[in-house]
PDB file of C-alpha atoms in Angstrom:
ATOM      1  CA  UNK A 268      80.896-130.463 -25.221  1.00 43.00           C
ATOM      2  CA  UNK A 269      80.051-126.652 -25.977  1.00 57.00           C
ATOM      3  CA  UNK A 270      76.369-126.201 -25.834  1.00 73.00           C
ATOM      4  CA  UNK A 271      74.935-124.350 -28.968  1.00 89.00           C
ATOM      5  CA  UNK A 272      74.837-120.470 -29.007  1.00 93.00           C
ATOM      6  CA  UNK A 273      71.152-120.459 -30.066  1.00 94.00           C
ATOM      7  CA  UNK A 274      70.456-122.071 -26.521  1.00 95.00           C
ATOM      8  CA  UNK A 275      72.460-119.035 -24.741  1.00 95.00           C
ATOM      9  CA  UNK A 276      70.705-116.700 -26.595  1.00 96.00           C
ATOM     10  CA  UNK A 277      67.212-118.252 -25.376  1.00 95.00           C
ATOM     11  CA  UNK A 278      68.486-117.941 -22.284  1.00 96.00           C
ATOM     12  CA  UNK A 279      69.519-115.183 -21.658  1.00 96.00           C
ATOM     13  CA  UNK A 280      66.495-113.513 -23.859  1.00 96.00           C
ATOM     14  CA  UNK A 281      68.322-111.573 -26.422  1.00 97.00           C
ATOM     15  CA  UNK A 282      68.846-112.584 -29.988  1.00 95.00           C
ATOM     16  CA  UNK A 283      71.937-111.531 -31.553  1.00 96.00           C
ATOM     17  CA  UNK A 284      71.928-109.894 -35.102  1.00 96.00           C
ATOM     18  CA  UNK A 285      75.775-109.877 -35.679  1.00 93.00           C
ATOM     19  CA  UNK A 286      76.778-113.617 -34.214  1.00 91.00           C
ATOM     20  CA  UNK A 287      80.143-112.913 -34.488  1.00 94.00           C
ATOM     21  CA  UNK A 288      79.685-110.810 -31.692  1.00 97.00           C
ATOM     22  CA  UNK A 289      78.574-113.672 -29.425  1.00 97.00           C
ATOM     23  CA  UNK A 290      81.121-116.282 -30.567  1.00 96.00           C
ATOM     24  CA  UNK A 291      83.829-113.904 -29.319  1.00 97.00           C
ATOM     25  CA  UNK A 292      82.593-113.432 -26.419  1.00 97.00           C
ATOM     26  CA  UNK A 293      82.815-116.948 -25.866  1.00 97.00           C
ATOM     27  CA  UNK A 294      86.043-117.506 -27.193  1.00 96.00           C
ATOM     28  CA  UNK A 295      88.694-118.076 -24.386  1.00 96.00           C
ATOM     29  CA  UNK A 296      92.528-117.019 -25.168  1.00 95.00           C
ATOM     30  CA  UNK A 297      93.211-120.856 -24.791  1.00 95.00           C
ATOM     31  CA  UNK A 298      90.885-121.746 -27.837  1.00 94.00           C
ATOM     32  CA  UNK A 299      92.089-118.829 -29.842  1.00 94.00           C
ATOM     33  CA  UNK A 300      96.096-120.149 -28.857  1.00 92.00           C
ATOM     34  CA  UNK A 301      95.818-123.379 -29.895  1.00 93.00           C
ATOM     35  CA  UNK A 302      94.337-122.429 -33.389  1.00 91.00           C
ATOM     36  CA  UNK A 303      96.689-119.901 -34.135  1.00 92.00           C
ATOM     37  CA  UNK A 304      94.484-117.050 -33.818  1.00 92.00           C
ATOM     38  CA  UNK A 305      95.116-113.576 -34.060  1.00 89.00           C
ATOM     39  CA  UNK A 306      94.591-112.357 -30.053  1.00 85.00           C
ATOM     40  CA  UNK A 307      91.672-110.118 -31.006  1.00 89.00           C
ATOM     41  CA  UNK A 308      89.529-113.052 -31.638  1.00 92.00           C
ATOM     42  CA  UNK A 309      89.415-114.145 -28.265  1.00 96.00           C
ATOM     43  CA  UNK A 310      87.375-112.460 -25.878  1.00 97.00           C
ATOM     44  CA  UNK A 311      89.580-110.043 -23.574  1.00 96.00           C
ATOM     45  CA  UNK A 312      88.876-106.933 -25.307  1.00 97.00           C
ATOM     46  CA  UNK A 313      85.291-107.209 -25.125  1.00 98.00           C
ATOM     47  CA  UNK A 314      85.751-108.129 -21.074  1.00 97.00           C
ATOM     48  CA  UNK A 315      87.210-105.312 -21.026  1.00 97.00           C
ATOM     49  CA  UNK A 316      84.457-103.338 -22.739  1.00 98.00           C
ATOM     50  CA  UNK A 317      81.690-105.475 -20.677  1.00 98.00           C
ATOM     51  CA  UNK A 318      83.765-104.373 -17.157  1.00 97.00           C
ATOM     52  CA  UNK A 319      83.443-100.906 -18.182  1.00 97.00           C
ATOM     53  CA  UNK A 320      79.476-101.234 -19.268  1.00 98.00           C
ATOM     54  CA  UNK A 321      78.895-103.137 -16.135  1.00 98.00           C
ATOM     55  CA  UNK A 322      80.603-100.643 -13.832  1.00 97.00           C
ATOM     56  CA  UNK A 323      78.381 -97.576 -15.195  1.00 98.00           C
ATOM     57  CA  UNK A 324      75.131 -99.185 -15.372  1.00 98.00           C
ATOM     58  CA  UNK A 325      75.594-100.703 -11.724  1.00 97.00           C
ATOM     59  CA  UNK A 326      76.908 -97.579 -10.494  1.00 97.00           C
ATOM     60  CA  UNK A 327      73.635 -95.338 -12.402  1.00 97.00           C
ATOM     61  CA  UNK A 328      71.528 -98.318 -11.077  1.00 96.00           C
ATOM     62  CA  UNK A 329      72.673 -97.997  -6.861  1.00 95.00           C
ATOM     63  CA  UNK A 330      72.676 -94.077  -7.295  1.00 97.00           C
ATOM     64  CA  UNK A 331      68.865 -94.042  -8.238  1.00 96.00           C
ATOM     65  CA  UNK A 332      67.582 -96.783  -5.978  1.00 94.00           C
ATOM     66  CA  UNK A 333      70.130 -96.446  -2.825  1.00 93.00           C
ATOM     67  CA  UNK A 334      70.122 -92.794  -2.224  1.00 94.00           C
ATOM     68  CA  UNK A 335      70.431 -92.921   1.903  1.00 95.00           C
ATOM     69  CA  UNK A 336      73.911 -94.369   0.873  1.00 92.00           C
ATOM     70  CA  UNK A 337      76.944 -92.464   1.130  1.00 95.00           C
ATOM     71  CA  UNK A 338      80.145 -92.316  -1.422  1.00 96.00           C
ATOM     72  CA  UNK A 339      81.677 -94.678   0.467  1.00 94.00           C
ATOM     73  CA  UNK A 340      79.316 -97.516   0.998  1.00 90.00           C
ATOM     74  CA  UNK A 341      77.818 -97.173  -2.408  1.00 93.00           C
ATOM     75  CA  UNK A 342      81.310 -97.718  -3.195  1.00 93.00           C
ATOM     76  CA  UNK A 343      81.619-100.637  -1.173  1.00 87.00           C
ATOM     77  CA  UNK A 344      78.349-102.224  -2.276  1.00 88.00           C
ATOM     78  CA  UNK A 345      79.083-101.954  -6.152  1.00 92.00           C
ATOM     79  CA  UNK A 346      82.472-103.532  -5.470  1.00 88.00           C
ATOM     80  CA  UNK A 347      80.866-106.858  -3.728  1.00 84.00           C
ATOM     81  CA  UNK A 348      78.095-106.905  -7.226  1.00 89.00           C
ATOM     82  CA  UNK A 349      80.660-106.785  -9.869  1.00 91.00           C
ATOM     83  CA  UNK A 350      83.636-108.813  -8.241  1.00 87.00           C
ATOM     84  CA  UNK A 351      84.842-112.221  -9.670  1.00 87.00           C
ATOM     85  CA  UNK A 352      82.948-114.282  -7.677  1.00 81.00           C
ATOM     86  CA  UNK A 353      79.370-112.497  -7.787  1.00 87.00           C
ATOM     87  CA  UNK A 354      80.055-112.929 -11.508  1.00 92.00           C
ATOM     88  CA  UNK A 355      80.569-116.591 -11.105  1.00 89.00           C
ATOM     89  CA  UNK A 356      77.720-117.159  -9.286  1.00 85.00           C
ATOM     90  CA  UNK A 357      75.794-115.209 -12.055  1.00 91.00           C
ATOM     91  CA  UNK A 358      77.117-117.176 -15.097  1.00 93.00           C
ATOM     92  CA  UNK A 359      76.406-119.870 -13.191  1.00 88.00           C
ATOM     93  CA  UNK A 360      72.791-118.900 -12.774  1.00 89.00           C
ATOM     94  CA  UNK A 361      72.653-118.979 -16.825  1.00 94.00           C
ATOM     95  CA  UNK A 362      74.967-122.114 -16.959  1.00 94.00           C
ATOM     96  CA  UNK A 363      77.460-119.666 -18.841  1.00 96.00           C
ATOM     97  CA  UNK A 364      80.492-122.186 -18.595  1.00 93.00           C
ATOM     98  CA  UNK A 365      79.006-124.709 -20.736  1.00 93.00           C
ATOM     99  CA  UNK A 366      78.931-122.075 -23.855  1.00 96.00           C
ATOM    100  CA  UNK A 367      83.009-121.503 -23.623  1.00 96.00           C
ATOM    101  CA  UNK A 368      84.587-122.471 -26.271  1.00 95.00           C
ATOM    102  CA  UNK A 369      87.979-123.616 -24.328  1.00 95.00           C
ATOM    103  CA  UNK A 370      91.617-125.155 -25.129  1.00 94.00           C
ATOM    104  CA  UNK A 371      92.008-128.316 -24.555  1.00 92.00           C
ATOM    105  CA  UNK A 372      94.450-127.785 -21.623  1.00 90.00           C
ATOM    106  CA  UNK A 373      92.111-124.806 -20.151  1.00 91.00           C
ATOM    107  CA  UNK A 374      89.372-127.289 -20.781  1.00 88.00           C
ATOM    108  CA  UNK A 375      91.450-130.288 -18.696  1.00 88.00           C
ATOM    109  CA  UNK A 376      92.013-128.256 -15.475  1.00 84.00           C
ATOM    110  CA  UNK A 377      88.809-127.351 -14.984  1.00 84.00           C
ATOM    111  CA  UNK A 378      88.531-124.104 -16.709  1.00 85.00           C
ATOM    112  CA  UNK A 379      84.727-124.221 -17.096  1.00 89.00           C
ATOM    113  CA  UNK A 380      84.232-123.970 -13.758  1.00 84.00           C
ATOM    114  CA  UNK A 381      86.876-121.695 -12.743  1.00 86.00           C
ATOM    115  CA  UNK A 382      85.635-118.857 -11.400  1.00 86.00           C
ATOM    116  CA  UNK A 383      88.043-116.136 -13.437  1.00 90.00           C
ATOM    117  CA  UNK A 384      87.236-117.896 -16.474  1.00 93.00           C
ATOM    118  CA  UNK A 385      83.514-117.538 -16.178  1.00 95.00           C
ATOM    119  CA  UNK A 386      83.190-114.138 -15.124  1.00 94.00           C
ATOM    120  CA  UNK A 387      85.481-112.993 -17.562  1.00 96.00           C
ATOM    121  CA  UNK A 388      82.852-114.652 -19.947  1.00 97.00           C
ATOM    122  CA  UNK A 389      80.299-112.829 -18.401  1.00 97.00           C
ATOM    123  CA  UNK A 390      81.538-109.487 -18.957  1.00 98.00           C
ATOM    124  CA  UNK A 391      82.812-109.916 -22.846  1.00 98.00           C
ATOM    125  CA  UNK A 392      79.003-111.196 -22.991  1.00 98.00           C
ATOM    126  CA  UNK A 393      78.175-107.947 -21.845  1.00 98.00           C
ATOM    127  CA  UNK A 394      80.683-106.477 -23.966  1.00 98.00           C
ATOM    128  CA  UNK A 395      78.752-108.182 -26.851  1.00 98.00           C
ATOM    129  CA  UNK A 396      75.170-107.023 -26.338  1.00 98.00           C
ATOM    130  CA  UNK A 397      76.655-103.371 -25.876  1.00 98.00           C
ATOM    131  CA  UNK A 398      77.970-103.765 -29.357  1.00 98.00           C
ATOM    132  CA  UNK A 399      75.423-106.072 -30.927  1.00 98.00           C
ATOM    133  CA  UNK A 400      72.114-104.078 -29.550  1.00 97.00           C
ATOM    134  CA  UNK A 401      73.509-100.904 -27.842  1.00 98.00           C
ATOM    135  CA  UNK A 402      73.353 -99.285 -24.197  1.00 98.00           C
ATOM    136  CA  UNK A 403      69.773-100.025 -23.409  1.00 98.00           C
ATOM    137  CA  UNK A 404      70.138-104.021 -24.290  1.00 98.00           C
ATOM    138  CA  UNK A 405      72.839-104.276 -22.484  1.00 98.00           C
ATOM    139  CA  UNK A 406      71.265-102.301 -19.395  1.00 98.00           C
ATOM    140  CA  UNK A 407      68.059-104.929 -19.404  1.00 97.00           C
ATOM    141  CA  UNK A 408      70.513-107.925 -19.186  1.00 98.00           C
ATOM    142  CA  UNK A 409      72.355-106.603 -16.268  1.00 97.00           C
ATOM    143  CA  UNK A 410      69.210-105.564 -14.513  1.00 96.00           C
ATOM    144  CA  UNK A 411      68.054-109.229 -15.278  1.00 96.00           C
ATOM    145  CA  UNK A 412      70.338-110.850 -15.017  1.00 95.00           C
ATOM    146  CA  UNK A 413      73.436-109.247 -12.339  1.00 94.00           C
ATOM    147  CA  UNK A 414      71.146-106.586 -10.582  1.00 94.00           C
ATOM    148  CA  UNK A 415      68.545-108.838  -9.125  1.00 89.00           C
ATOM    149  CA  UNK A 416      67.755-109.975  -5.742  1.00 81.00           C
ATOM    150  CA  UNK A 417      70.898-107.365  -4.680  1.00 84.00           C
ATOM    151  CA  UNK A 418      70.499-108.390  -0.709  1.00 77.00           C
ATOM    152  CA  UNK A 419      70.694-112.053  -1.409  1.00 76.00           C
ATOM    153  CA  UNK A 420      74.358-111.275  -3.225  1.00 77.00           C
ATOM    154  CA  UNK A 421      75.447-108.803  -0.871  1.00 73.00           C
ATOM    155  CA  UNK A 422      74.792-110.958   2.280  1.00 74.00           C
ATOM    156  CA  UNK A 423      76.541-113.894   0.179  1.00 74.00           C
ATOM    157  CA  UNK A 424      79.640-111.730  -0.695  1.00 72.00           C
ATOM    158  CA  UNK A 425      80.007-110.461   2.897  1.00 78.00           C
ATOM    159  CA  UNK A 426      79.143-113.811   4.684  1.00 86.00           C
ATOM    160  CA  UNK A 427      82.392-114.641   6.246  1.00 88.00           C
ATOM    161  CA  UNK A 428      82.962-111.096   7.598  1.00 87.00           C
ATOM    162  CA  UNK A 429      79.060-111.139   8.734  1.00 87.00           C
ATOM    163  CA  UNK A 430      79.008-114.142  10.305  1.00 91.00           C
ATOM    164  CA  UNK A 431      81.934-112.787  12.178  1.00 92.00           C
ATOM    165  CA  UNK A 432      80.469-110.233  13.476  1.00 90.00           C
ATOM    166  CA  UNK A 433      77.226-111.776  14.726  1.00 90.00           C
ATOM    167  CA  UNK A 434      79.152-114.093  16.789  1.00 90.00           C
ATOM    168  CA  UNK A 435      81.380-110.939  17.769  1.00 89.00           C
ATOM    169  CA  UNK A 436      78.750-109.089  19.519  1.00 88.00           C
ATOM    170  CA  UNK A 437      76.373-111.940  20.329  1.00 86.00           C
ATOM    171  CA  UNK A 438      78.793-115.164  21.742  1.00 84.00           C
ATOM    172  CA  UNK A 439      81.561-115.726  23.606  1.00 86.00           C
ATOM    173  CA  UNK A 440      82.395-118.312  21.639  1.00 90.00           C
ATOM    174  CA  UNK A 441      85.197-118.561  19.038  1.00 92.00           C
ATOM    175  CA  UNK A 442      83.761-118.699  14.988  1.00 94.00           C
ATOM    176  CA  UNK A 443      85.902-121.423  13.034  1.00 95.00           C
ATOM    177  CA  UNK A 444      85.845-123.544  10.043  1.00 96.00           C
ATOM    178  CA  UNK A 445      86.791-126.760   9.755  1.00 95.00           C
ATOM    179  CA  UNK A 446      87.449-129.227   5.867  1.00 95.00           C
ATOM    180  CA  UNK A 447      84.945-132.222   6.428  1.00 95.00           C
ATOM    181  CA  UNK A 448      86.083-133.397   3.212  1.00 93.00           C
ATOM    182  CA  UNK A 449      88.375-133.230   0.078  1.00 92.00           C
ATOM    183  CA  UNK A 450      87.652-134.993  -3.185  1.00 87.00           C
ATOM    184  CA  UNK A 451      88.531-135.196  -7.102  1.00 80.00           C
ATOM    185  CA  UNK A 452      91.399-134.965  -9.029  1.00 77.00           C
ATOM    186  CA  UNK A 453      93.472-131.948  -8.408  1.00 74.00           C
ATOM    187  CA  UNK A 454      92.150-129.778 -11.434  1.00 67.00           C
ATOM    188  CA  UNK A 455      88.423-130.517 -10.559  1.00 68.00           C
ATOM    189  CA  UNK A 456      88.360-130.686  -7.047  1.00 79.00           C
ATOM    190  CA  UNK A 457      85.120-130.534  -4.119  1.00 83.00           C
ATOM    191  CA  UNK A 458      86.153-129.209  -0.524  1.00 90.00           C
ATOM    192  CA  UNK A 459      83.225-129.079   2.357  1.00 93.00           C
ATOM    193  CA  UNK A 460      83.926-127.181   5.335  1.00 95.00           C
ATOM    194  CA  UNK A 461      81.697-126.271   8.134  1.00 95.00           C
ATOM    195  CA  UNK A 462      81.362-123.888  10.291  1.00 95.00           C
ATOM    196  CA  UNK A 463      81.227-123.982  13.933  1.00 94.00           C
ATOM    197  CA  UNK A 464      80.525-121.683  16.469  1.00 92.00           C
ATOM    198  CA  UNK A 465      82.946-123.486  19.827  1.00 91.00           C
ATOM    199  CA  UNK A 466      82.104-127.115  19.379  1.00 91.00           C
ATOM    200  CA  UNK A 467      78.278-126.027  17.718  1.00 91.00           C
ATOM    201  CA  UNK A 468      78.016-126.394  13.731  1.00 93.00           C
ATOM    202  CA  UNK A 469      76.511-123.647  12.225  1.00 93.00           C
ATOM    203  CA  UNK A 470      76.481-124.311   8.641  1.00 93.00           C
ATOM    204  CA  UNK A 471      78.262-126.705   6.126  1.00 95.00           C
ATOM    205  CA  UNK A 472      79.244-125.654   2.143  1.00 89.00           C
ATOM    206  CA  UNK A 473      80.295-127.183  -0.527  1.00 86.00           C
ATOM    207  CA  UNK A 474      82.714-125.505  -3.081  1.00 81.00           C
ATOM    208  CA  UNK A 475      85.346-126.233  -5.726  1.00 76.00           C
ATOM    209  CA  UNK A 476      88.101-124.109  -3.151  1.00 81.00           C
ATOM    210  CA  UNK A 477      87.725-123.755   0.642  1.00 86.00           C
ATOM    211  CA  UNK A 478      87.480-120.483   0.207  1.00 84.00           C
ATOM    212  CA  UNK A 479      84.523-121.126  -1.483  1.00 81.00           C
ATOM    213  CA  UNK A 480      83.175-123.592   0.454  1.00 87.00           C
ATOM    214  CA  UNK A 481      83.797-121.387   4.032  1.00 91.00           C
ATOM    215  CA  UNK A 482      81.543-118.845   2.219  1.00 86.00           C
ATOM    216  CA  UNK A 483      78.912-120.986   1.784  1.00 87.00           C
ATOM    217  CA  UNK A 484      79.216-122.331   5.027  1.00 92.00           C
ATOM    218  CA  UNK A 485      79.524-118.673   6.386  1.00 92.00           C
ATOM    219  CA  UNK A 486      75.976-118.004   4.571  1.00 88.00           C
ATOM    220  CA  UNK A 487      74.075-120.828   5.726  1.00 90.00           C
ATOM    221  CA  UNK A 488      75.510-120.186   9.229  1.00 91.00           C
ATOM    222  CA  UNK A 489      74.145-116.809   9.214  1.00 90.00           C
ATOM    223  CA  UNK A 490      70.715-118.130   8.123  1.00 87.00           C
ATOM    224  CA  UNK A 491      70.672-120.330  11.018  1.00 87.00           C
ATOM    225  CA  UNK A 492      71.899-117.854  13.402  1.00 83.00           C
ATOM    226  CA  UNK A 493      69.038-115.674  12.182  1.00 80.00           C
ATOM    227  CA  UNK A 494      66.592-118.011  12.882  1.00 80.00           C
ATOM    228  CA  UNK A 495      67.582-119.064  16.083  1.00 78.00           C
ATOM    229  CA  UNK A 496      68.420-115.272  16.993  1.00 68.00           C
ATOM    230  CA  UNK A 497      71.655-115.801  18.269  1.00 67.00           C
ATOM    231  CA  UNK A 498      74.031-118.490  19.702  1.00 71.00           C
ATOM    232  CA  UNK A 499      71.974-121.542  21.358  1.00 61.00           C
TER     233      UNK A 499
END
């Protein structure tokens, strides 16, 4: 059951004056479908608003704060901030799935949790605020709430290829990951995989796609290798 908009709007610390603004933004094309809406009710023009609003204000944000980078890597590190799944971790962060207002088949397959669905959300949220409260509203959530703690969601993004590396120029061992377990039905299922370093587990994660769940896995093995500064 959807939570109520007034508890989004706490969270997230901005107050709308136009509401309609926020209920599109959570409106799914699955909701808007099975009522019969007209399409621009839903929420894919404002995501695609939000994606634009998100791009510059990232981009302004790296160019200020990261200026040893070059083109290419600033490039590179704006791509891995406003991807799908740093998105989905970020709604997740403000429990953003629980505010979608979903068909019922979107709802049934998991579509909360899915991580397409919820980013998407979060940029027509962003989309909203632009609209609702102008540029510098908008800039103050995505500082807040997207632009934090950068080197925690950079390291998370690139985990897999990271991880890969380490062992690269540190082990002789092979890096692989291996599913420890598979459960729940098939529209709301939980895979955890760990990762092992030769016979040596490095880190385990939990995620609702392997993919996922080797990233997580990927990060917590890089924590440990950190600590232990290299392969034991």
């Amino acid at each position: 059951m959807n939570r109520s908009f007034m508890e989004l709007e706490k969270i997230i610390g901005y107050q709308f004056k136009g509401r309609n603004f926020l209920e599109q933004a959570m409106t799914h094309s699955s909701y808007a479908n099975e009522r019969r809406w007209d399409k621009s009710r839903c929420n894919e023009r404002l995501e695609f608003l939000g994606d634009a609003v998100l791009e510059l204000i990232t981009s302004d944000f790296l160019f200020q704060n990261y200026q040893e980078l070059s083109e290419g890597d600033l490039t590179k590190l704006r791509a891995s901030l406003v991807c799908e799944s740093t998105l989905a971790f970020c709604a997740e962060e403000i429990g953003l799935g629980e505010f979608l207002l979903l068909g019922k088949g979107e709802e049934g397959t998991g579509g909360r949790f899915r991580h397409s669905v919820v980013s998407d959300g979060m940029e027509a949220l962003i989309g909203a605020i632009y609209l609702d409260g102008g540029f510098a509203n908008a800039k103050e959530f995505i500082h807040r709430f997207i632009l934090n703690d950068i080197d925690h969601k950079q390291l998370f993004y690139d985990s897999k290829t990271i991880l890969q590396e380490m062992v690269q120029s540190r082990c002789d061992l092979p890096l692989t990951y291996e599913l420890l377990s598979e459960e729940g039905p098939d529209h709301n299922k939980s895979f955890q995989v760990c990762a092992k370093i030769g016979d040596q587990t490095v880190g385990v994660g939990q995620g609702r796609t392997k993919k996922a769940a080797e990233q997580v896995a990927a990060y917590n093995g890089i924590l440990k290798f950190q600590e232990n500064g290299g392969c034991s």
